[in-house]
PDB file of C-alpha atoms in Angstrom:
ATOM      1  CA  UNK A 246     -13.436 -15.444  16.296  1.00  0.00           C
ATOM      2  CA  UNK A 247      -9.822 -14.877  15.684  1.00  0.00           C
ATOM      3  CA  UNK A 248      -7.718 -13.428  12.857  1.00  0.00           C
ATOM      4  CA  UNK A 249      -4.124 -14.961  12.825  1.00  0.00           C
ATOM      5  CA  UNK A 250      -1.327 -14.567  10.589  1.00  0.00           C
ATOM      6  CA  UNK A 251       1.520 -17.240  10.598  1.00  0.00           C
ATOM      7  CA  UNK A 252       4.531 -17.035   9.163  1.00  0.00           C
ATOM      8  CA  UNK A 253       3.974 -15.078   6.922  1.00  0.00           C
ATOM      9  CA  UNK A 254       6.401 -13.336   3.776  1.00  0.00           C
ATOM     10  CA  UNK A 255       6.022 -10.731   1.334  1.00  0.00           C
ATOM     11  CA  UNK A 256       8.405  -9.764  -1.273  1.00  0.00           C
ATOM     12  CA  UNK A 257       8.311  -6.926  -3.553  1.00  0.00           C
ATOM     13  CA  UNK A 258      10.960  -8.286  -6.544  1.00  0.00           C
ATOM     14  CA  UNK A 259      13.556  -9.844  -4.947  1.00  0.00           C
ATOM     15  CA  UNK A 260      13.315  -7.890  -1.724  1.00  0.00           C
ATOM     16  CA  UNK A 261      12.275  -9.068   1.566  1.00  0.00           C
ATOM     17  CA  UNK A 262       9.304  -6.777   2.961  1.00  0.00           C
ATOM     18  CA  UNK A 263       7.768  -8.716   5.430  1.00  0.00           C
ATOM     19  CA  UNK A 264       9.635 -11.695   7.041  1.00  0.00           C
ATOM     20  CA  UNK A 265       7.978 -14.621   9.226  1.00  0.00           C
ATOM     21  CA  UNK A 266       5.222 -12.319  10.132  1.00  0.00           C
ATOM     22  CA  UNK A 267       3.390 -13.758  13.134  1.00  0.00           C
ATOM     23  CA  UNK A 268       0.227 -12.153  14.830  1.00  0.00           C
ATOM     24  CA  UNK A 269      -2.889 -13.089  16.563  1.00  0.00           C
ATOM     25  CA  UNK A 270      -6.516 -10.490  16.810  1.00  0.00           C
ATOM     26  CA  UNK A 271      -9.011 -11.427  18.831  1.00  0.00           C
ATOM     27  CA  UNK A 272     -12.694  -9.675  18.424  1.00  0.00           C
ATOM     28  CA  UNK A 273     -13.253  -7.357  20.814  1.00  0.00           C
ATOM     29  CA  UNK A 274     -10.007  -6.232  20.898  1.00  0.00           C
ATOM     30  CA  UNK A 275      -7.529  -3.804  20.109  1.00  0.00           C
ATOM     31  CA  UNK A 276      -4.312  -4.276  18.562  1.00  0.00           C
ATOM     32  CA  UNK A 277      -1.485  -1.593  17.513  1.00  0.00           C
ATOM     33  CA  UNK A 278       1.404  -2.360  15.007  1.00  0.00           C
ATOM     34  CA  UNK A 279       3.603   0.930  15.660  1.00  0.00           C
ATOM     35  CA  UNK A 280       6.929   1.140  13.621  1.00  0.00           C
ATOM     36  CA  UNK A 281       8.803   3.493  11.632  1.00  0.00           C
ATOM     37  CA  UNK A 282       8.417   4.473   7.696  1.00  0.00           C
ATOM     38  CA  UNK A 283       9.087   1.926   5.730  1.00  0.00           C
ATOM     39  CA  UNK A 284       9.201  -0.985   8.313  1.00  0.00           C
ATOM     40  CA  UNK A 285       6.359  -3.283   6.533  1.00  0.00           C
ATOM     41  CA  UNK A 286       3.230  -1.965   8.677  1.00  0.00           C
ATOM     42  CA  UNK A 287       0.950  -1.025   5.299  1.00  0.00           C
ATOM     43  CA  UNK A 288       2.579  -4.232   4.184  1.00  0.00           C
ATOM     44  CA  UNK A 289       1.215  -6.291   6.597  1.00  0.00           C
ATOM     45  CA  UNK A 290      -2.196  -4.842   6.311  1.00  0.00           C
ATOM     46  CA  UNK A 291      -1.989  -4.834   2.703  1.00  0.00           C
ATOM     47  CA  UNK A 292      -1.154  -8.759   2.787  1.00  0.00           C
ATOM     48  CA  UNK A 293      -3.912  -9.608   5.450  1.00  0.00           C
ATOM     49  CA  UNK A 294      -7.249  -7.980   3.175  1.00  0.00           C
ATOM     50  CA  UNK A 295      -5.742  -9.672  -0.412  1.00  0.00           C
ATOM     51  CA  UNK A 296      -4.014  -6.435  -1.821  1.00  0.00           C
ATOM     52  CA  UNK A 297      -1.221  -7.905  -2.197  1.00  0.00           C
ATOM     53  CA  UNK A 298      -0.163 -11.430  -2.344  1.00  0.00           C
ATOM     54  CA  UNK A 299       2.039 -13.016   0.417  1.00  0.00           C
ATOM     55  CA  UNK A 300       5.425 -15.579  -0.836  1.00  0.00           C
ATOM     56  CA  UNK A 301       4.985 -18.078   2.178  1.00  0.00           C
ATOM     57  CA  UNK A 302       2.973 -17.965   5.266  1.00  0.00           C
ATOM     58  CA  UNK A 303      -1.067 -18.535   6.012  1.00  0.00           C
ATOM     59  CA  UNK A 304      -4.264 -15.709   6.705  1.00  0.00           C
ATOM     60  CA  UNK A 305      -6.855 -17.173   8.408  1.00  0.00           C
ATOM     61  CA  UNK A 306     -10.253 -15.762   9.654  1.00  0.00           C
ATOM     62  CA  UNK A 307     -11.507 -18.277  12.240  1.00  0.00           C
ATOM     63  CA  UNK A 308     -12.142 -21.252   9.939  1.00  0.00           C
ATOM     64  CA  UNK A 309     -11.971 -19.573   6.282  1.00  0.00           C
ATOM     65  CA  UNK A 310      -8.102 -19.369   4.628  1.00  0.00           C
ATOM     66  CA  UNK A 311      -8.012 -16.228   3.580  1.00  0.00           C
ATOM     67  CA  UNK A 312      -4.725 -16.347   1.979  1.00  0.00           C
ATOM     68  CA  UNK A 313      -4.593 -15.596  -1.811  1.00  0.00           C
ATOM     69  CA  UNK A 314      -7.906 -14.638  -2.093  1.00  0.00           C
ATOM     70  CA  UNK A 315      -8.665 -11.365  -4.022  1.00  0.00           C
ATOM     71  CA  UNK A 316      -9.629  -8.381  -1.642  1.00  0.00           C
ATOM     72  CA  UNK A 317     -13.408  -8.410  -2.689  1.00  0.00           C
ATOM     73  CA  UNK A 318     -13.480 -11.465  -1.328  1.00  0.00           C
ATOM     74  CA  UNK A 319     -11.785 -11.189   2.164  1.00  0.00           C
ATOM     75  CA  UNK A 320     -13.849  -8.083   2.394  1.00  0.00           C
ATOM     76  CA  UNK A 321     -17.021  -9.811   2.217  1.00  0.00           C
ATOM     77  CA  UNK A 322     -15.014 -12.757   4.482  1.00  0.00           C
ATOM     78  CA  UNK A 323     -16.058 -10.028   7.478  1.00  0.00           C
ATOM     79  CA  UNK A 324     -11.958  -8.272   7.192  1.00  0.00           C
ATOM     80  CA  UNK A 325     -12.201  -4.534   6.186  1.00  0.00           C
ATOM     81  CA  UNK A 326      -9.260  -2.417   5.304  1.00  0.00           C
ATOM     82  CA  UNK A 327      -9.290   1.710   6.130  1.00  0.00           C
ATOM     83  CA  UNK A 328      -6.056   2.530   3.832  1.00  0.00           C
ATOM     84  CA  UNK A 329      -3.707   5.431   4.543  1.00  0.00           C
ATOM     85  CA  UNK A 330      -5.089   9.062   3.714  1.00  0.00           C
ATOM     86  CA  UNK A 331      -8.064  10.597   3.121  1.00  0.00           C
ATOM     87  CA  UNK A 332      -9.962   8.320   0.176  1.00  0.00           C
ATOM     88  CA  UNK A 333     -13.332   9.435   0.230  1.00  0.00           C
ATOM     89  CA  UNK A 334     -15.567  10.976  -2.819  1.00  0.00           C
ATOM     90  CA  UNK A 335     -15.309  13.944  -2.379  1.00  0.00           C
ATOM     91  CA  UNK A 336     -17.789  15.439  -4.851  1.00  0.00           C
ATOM     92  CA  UNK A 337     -20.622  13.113  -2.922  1.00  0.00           C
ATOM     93  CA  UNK A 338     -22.414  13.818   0.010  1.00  0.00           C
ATOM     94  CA  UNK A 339     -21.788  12.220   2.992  1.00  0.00           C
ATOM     95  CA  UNK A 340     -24.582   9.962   2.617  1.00  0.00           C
ATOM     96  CA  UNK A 341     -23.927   9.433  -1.262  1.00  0.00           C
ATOM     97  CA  UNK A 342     -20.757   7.793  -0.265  1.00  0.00           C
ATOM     98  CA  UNK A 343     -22.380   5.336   2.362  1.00  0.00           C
ATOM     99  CA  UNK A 344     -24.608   4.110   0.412  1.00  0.00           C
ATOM    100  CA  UNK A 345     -21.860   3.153  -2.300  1.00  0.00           C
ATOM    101  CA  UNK A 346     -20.092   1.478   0.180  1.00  0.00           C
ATOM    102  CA  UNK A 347     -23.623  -0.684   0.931  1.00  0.00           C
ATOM    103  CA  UNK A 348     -23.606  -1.669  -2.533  1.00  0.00           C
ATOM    104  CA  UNK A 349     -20.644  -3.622  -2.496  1.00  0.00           C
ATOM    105  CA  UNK A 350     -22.508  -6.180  -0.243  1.00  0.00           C
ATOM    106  CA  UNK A 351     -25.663  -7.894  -2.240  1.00  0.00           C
ATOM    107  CA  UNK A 352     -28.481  -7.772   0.193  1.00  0.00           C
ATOM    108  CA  UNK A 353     -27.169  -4.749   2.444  1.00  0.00           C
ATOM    109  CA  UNK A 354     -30.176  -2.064   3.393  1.00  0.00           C
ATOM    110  CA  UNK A 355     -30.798   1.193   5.119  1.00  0.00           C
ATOM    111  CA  UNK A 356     -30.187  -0.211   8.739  1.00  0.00           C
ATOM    112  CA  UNK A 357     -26.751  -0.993   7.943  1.00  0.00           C
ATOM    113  CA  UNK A 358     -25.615   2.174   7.087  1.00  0.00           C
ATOM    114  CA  UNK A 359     -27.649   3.826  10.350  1.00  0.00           C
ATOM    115  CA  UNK A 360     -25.831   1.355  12.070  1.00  0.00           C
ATOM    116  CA  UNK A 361     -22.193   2.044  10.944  1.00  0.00           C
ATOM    117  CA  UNK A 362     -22.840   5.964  10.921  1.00  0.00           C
ATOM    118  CA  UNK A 363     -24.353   5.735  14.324  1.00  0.00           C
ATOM    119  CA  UNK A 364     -20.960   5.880  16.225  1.00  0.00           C
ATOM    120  CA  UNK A 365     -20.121   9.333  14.424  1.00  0.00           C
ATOM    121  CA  UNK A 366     -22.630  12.356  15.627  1.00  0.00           C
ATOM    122  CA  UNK A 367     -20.856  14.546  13.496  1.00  0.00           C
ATOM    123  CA  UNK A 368     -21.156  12.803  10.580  1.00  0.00           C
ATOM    124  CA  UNK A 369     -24.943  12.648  11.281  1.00  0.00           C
ATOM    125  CA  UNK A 370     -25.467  16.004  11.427  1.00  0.00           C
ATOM    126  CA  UNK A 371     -23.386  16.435   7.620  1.00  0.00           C
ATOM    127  CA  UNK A 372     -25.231  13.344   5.727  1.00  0.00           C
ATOM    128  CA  UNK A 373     -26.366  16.116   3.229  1.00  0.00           C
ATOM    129  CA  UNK A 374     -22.811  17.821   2.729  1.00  0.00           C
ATOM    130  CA  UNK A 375     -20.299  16.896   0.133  1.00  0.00           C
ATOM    131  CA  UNK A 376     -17.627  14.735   1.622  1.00  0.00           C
ATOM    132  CA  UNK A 377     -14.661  18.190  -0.123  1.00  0.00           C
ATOM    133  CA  UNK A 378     -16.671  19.883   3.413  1.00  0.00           C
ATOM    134  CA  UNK A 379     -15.545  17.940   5.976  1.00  0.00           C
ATOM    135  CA  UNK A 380     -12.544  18.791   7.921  1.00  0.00           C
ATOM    136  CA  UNK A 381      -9.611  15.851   8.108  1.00  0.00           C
ATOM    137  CA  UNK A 382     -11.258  14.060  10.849  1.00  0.00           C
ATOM    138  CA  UNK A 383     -14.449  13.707   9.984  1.00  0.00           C
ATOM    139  CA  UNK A 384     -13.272  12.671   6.249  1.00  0.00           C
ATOM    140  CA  UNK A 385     -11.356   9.852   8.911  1.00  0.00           C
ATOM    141  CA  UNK A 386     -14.152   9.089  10.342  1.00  0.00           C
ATOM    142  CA  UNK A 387     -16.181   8.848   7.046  1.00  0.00           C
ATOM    143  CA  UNK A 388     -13.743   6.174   5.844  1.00  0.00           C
ATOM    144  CA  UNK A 389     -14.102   4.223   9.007  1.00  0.00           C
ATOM    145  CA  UNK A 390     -18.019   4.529   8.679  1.00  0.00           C
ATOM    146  CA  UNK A 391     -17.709   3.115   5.364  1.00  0.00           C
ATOM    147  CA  UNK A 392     -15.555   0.166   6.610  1.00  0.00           C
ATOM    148  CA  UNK A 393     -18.300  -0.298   9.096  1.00  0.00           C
ATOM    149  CA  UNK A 394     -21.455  -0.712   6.484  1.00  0.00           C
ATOM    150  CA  UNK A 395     -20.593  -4.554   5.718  1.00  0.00           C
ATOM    151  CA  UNK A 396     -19.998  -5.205   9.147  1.00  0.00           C
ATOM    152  CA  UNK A 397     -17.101  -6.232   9.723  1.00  0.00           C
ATOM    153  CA  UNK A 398     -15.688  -8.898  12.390  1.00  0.00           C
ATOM    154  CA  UNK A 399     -12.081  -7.228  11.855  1.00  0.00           C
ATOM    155  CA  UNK A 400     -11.140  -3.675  10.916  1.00  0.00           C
ATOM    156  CA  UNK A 401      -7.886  -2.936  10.040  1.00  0.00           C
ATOM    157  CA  UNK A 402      -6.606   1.049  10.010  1.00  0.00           C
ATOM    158  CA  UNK A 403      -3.583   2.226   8.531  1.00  0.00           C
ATOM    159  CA  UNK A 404      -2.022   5.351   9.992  1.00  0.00           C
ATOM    160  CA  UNK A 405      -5.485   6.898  10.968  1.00  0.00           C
ATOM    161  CA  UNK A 406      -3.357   9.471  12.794  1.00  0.00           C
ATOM    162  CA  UNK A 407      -2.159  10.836   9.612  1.00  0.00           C
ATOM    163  CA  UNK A 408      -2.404  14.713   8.953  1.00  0.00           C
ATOM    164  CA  UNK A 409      -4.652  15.028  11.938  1.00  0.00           C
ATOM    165  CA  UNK A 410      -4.660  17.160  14.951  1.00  0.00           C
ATOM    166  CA  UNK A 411      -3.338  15.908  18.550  1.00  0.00           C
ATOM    167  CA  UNK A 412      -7.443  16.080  19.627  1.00  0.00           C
ATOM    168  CA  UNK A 413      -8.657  14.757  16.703  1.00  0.00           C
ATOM    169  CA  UNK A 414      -6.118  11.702  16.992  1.00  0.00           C
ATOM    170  CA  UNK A 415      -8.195  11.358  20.115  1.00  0.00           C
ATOM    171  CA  UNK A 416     -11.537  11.549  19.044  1.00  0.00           C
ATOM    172  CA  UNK A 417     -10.586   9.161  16.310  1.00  0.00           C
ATOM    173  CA  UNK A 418      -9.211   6.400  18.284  1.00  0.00           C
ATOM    174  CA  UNK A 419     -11.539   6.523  21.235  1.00  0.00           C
ATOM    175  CA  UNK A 420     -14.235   5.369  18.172  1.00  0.00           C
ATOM    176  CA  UNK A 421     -11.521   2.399  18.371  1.00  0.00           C
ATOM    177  CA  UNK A 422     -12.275   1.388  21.717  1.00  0.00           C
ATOM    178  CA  UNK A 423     -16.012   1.980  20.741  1.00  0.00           C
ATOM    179  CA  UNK A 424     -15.858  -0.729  18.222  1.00  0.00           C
ATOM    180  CA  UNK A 425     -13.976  -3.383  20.134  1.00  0.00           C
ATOM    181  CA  UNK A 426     -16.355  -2.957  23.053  1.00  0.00           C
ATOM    182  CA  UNK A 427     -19.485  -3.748  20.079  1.00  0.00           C
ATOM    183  CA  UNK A 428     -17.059  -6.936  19.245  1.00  0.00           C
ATOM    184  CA  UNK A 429     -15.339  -5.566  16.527  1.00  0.00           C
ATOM    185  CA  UNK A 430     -11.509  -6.781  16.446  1.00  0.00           C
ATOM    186  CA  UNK A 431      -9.207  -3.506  15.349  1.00  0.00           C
ATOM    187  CA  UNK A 432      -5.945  -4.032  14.013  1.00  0.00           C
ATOM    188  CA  UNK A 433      -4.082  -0.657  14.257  1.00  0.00           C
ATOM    189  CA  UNK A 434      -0.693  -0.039  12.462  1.00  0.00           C
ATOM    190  CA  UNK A 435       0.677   3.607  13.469  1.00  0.00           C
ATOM    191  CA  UNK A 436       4.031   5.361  13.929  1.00  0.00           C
ATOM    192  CA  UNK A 437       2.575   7.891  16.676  1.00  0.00           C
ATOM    193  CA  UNK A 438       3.769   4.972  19.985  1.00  0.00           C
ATOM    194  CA  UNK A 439       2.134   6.393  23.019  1.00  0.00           C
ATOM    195  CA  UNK A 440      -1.240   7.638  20.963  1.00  0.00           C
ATOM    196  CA  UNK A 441      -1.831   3.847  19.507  1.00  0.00           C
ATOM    197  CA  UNK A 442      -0.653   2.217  23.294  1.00  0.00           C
ATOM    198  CA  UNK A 443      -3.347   4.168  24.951  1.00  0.00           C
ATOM    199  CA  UNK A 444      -5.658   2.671  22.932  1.00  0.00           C
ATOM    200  CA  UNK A 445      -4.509  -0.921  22.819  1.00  0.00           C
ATOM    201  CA  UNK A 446      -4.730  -4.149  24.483  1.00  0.00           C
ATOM    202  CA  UNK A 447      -1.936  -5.222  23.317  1.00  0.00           C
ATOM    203  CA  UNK A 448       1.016  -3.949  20.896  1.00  0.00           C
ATOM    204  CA  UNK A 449       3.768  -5.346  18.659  1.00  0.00           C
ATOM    205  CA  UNK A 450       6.700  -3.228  17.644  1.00  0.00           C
ATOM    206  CA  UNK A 451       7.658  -3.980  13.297  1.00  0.00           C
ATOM    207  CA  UNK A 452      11.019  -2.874  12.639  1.00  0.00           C
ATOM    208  CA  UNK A 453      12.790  -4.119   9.225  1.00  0.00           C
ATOM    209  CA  UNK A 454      10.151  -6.195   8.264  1.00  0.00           C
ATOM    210  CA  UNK A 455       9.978  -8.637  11.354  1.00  0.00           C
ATOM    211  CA  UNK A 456       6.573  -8.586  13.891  1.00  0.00           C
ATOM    212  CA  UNK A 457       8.159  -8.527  17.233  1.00  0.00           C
ATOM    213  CA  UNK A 458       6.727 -10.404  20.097  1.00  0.00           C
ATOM    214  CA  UNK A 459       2.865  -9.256  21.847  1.00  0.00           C
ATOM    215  CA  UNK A 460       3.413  -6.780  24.597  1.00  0.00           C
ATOM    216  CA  UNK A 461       0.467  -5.957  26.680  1.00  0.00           C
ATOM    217  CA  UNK A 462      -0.834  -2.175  27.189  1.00  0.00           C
ATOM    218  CA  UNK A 463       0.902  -2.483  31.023  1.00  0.00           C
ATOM    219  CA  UNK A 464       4.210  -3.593  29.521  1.00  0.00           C
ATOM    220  CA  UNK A 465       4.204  -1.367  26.737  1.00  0.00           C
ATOM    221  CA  UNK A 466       3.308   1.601  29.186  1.00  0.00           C
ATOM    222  CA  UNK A 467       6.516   0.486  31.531  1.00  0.00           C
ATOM    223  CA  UNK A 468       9.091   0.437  28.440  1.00  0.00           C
ATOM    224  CA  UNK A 469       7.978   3.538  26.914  1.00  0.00           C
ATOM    225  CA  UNK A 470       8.512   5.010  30.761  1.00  0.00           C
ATOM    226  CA  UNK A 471      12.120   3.044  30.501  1.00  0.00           C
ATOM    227  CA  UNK A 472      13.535   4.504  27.494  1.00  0.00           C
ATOM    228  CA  UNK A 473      13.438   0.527  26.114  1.00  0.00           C
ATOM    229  CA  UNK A 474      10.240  -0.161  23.971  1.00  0.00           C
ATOM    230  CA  UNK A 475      11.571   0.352  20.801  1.00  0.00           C
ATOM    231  CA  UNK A 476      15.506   0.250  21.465  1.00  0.00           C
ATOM    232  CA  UNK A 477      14.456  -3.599  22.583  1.00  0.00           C
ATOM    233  CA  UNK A 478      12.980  -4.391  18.970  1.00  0.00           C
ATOM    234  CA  UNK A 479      15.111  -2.184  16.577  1.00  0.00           C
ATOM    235  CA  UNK A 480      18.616  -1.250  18.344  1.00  0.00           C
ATOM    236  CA  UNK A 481      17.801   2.203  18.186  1.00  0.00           C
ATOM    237  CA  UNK A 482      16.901   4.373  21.469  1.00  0.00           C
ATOM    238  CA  UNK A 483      13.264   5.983  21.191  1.00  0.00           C
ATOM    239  CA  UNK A 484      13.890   9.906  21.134  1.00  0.00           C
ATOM    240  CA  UNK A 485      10.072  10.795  21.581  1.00  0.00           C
ATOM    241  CA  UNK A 486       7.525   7.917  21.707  1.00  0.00           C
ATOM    242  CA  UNK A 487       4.968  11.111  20.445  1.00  0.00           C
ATOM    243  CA  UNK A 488       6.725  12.014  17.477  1.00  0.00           C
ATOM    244  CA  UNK A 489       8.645   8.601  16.309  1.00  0.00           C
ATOM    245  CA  UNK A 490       9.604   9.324  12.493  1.00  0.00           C
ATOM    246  CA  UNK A 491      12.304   6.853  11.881  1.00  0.00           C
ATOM    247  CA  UNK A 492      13.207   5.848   8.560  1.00  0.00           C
ATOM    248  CA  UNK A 493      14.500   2.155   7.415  1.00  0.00           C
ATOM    249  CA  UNK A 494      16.305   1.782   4.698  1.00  0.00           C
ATOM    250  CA  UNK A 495      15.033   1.228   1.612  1.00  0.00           C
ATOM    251  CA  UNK A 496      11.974   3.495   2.577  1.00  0.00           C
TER     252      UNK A 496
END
């Protein structure tokens, strides 16, 4: 099964966001999108689950066009979205909140939730706590397990990373690699370079709204080492792959 995107545009108004946007997931595999603020990355994902409508351009899951269709539908089309912060209930329990997810998906039961909350001991051990207990990782992981309840072929994460320790950025994305060895294809967009490269088969660099070219983990390792990933893709020099905080205009 593959997700591809081709060609694709998004404009907010009159302005450009996205521009020709061209990428390819395989299941079983990891992908990274790194970039600075305000480059298109939460565009992109936005675009591919039917948050937000593209101008031009095709989403396609295997067989099934997903473009235009509204997000409760690409959802259930096997493409689930893990948005940017920490959007969990907080006044439910761990458990209260996986079984809301389930109910979004007519004909879900127990097994799927033990399934998706299965790759997170912790969050095993706090099924009876309110979600407001959990520390900023395991709320992460929470949203992933949540993602995980319809079973997705394709998860998509937006800036997991986000307001989380170096360890816990870790712990986080080594689930990532737990998922694409199940079959799962993960779609990563981040701004943190080398944290998101470790984990990925292969990696695009976004800069002003363009997708540049696939680069494999090997490739992306070498450039990063060169000074030349991002300089390559954006015309700027990378100060710190670790702590890349660039902002475009119009950010």
């Amino acid at each position: 099964m593959t997700l591809l995107v081709s060609d694709v545009d998004v404009h907010y108004g009159r302005r450009l966001a996205l521009a020709g946007a061209n990428l390819r997931l395989e299941a079983g595999e990891v992908v990274s999108v790194v970039g600075p603020n305000g480059a298109g990355k939460s565009t992109l994902l936005n675009c591919i689950s039917g948050l937000i409508p593209s101008s031009s351009g095709s989403v396609a899951s295997g067989d099934t066009v997903l473009t235009k269709m509204p997000a409760e539908r690409v959802v259930r089309q096997g493409v689930a979205l893990v948005p940017e912060g920490k959007h969990v209930f907080t006044s439910l329990t761990v458990a209260e909140n996986l079984r809301l997810a389930a109910a979004a998906f007519p004909g879900s039961s127990g097994e799927a939730i033990e399934r998706a909350i299965e790759q997170f001991p912790k969050l095993q051990e706090r099924r009876p706590q309110r979600a407001s207990s959990l520390s900023g990782g395991e709320q992460q992981q929470l949203m992933i397990a949540r993602a995980l309840v319809g079973s997705p072929q394709f998860l998509l994460l937006d800036e997991p990373s986000m307001g989380l320790a170096p360890q816990v950025v870790q712990e986080v994305f080594s689930i990532l690699r737990t998922l694409a060895a199940s079959g799962v294809g993960v779609l990563l967009v981040e701004q943190f370079v080398t944290q998101a490269v470790a984990v990925t088969d292969r990696v695009h660099v976004l800069a002003r709204g363009r997708v540049g070219p696939s680069m494999t983990q090997a490739e992306a390792k070498a450039a990063i080492a060169a000074g030349t990933f991002f300089e390559a893709y954006s015309g700027r020099s990378m100060q710190s792959a670790d702590t890349i905080q660039l902002a475009e205009e119009g950010a």
